[in-house]
Coordinates of C-alpha atoms in Angstrom, one line a residue:
M395 CA 5.8 16.1 -4.7
F396 CA 7.5 14.0 -2.0
V397 CA 6.1 12.8 1.4
S398 CA 9.0 12.1 3.8
Q399 CA 9.2 9.1 6.2
R400 CA 8.5 11.4 9.1
S401 CA 5.3 12.9 7.6
T402 CA 2.1 12.6 9.5
N403 CA -1.1 11.3 7.9
E404 CA -2.4 14.9 7.8
E405 CA 0.7 16.0 5.8
Y406 CA 0.2 13.0 3.5
A407 CA -3.4 14.0 2.9
D408 CA -2.4 17.7 2.2
T409 CA 0.2 16.6 -0.3
M410 CA -2.2 14.2 -2.0
R411 CA -4.8 17.0 -2.2
A412 CA -2.3 19.3 -3.8
I413 CA -1.3 16.7 -6.4
L414 CA -4.9 15.9 -7.2
L415 CA -5.8 19.6 -7.6
R416 CA -2.9 20.0 -10.0
Y417 CA -4.3 17.1 -12.1
K418 CA -7.8 18.4 -11.8
A419 CA -6.7 21.7 -13.3
L420 CA -5.5 19.7 -16.3
G421 CA -8.9 18.1 -16.8
V422 CA -8.5 14.9 -14.8
E423 CA -11.8 13.9 -13.1
H424 CA -11.0 10.4 -11.8
A425 CA -8.3 8.8 -9.7
V426 CA -7.6 5.1 -10.0
Y427 CA -6.8 3.0 -6.9
G428 CA -5.7 -0.6 -6.5
D429 CA -7.7 -1.1 -3.4
I430 CA -9.3 -4.6 -3.1
F431 CA -11.5 -4.9 0.0
L432 CA -10.8 -2.3 2.7
E433 CA -14.1 -0.5 2.9
D434 CA -13.0 2.2 5.3
L435 CA -10.0 3.1 3.1
R436 CA -12.2 3.3 0.0
R437 CA -14.6 5.6 1.8
W438 CA -11.6 7.7 3.0
R439 CA -10.4 8.0 -0.6
E440 CA -13.9 8.7 -2.0
D441 CA -14.6 11.4 0.7
N442 CA -11.3 13.2 -0.1
L443 CA -11.9 13.0 -3.8
A444 CA -15.5 14.3 -3.4
Q445 CA -14.2 17.4 -1.6
L446 CA -12.3 18.1 -4.8
G447 CA -15.1 17.3 -7.2
M448 CA -13.4 14.1 -8.4
T449 CA -14.4 10.4 -8.2
G450 CA -12.4 7.2 -7.6
E451 CA -12.2 4.1 -9.8
F452 CA -11.4 0.8 -8.2
P453 CA -10.9 -1.8 -10.9
L454 CA -9.6 -4.6 -8.5
W455 CA -12.4 -4.1 -6.0
K456 CA -13.6 -7.4 -4.4
N457 CA -11.3 -9.6 -6.7
D458 CA -9.8 -12.8 -5.3
T459 CA -6.4 -11.8 -3.9
K460 CA -4.8 -15.2 -4.4
Q461 CA -5.8 -15.2 -8.0
L462 CA -4.7 -11.5 -8.5
M463 CA -1.2 -12.3 -7.1
A464 CA -0.8 -15.5 -9.1
E465 CA -1.6 -13.6 -12.3
F466 CA 0.7 -10.7 -11.3
V467 CA 3.6 -13.1 -10.8
A468 CA 2.8 -15.2 -13.9
L469 CA 2.7 -12.1 -16.1
G470 CA 6.3 -11.3 -15.2
F471 CA 5.8 -8.3 -13.0
R472 CA 8.7 -7.7 -10.6
A473 CA 8.4 -5.9 -7.3
V474 CA 10.0 -5.4 -3.9
L475 CA 8.5 -5.4 -0.4
C476 CA 8.3 -1.8 0.9
C477 CA 6.8 -2.1 4.3
T478 CA 5.3 -4.6 6.7
N479 CA 4.4 -4.9 10.3
D480 CA 5.4 -7.0 13.3
P481 CA 2.8 -9.8 13.0
I482 CA 4.2 -10.5 9.5
S483 CA 7.9 -9.7 9.9
A484 CA 8.2 -11.7 13.2
R485 CA 7.1 -14.9 11.4
R486 CA 9.7 -15.0 8.6
T487 CA 12.8 -13.4 7.4
W488 CA 12.3 -12.6 3.7
A489 CA 14.3 -11.3 0.9
A490 CA 12.7 -8.1 -0.3
K491 CA 11.8 -9.3 -3.8
L492 CA 8.3 -10.5 -4.7
D493 CA 8.2 -13.8 -6.6
A494 CA 6.4 -17.1 -6.5
N495 CA 8.6 -18.3 -3.6
F496 CA 7.8 -15.2 -1.5
V497 CA 4.1 -15.8 -2.1
A498 CA 4.4 -19.5 -1.2
D499 CA 6.2 -18.6 2.0
L500 CA 3.5 -16.3 3.3
P501 CA 1.6 -17.5 6.4
P502 CA -1.8 -18.9 5.5
D503 CA -3.6 -16.0 7.2
V504 CA -1.8 -13.3 5.2
D505 CA -3.5 -11.8 2.2
P506 CA -1.0 -12.2 -0.7
C507 CA -1.7 -8.8 -2.1
G508 CA -0.9 -7.3 1.3
E509 CA -3.9 -5.1 1.7
E510 CA -5.1 -6.2 5.1
W511 CA -1.7 -6.8 6.8
G512 CA 0.3 -3.9 5.4
V513 CA 2.5 -5.6 2.9
P514 CA 2.8 -3.1 0.1
F515 CA 5.1 -3.6 -2.9
F516 CA 6.9 -1.3 -5.2
V517 CA 6.5 -2.6 -8.8
Y518 CA 9.6 -1.8 -10.9
A519 CA 9.3 -4.1 -13.9
G520 CA 6.7 -5.9 -16.0
P521 CA 4.9 -6.1 -19.3
I522 CA 3.6 -2.6 -19.1
F523 CA 7.0 -1.1 -18.5
R524 CA 9.2 0.0 -21.5
A525 CA 12.2 -1.0 -19.4
P526 CA 12.7 -2.0 -15.8
L527 CA 13.3 0.8 -13.3
S528 CA 16.8 0.8 -11.9
I529 CA 16.3 0.4 -8.1
R530 CA 18.5 -0.4 -5.1
V531 CA 17.0 -1.8 -2.0
G532 CA 18.5 0.1 0.9
E533 CA 18.7 -0.5 4.6
K534 CA 15.8 -2.0 6.6
V535 CA 14.2 0.8 8.7
Y536 CA 12.2 -0.2 11.8
R537 CA 9.9 2.4 13.4
P538 CA 6.6 2.7 15.3
I539 CA 3.5 3.2 13.2
E540 CA 1.3 6.2 13.9
Q541 CA -2.1 5.2 15.3
T542 CA -4.6 7.7 14.1
H543 CA -7.9 5.9 14.8
P544 CA -7.8 4.1 18.2
G545 CA -10.0 1.1 18.3
A546 CA -10.3 0.8 14.6
S547 CA -10.2 -2.8 13.4
V548 CA -8.2 -1.8 10.4
C549 CA -6.5 1.5 9.9
S550 CA -8.6 3.8 7.7
T551 CA -5.8 6.2 6.9
T552 CA -3.1 6.1 4.3
S553 CA -0.7 4.4 6.7
W554 CA 0.9 1.4 5.1
C555 CA 0.8 -0.7 8.2
C556 CA -2.5 -1.7 9.8
I557 CA -3.6 -1.0 13.3
R558 CA -5.5 -3.9 14.9
C559 CA -7.4 -4.1 18.2
G560 CA -6.3 -0.6 19.2
R561 CA -2.7 -1.7 19.7
L562 CA 0.2 0.3 18.3
L563 CA 2.1 -1.9 15.9
R564 CA 5.6 -1.5 14.7
G565 CA 6.9 -2.4 11.3
F566 CA 9.8 -2.1 8.9
G567 CA 10.3 -0.8 5.5
F568 CA 13.1 -0.8 2.9
A569 CA 14.5 2.4 1.6
I570 CA 14.3 2.3 -2.2

């Protein structure tokens, strides 16, 4: 199933629900997430899974993000930046590829795993891949981010870019 760039958070949730129900019918009881420290996002995931009679597993929960990213890069994983927001993109002009230089160039207040500031990556190669995925980084797309929870300190939805202080942030993503 595909969620388009123009989808609302509600459409995303409906699509995820359909996917999870399909896997539940095959006997899957747990969904694994790479969330690290966003309590409200974890609760959102757990609440949605509970409605389906499923549970979530969070193997990276509360791990040190600098250590996680250093290990990720050292193991030879390769990834590209998918999306970020104005507080991050306004500070630097980056190439889209994640490597040690990208991590070293991050401002000191930015979580290297991207969880808090909306810096998600698409992993396309690494030791768990039989072969690297063939990808092409497309054009940079800039658009406003939907604010679904006014006043929330961090967006508790599935939005890739965070909402802080009730302000509407804007961000960019790369088409892959």
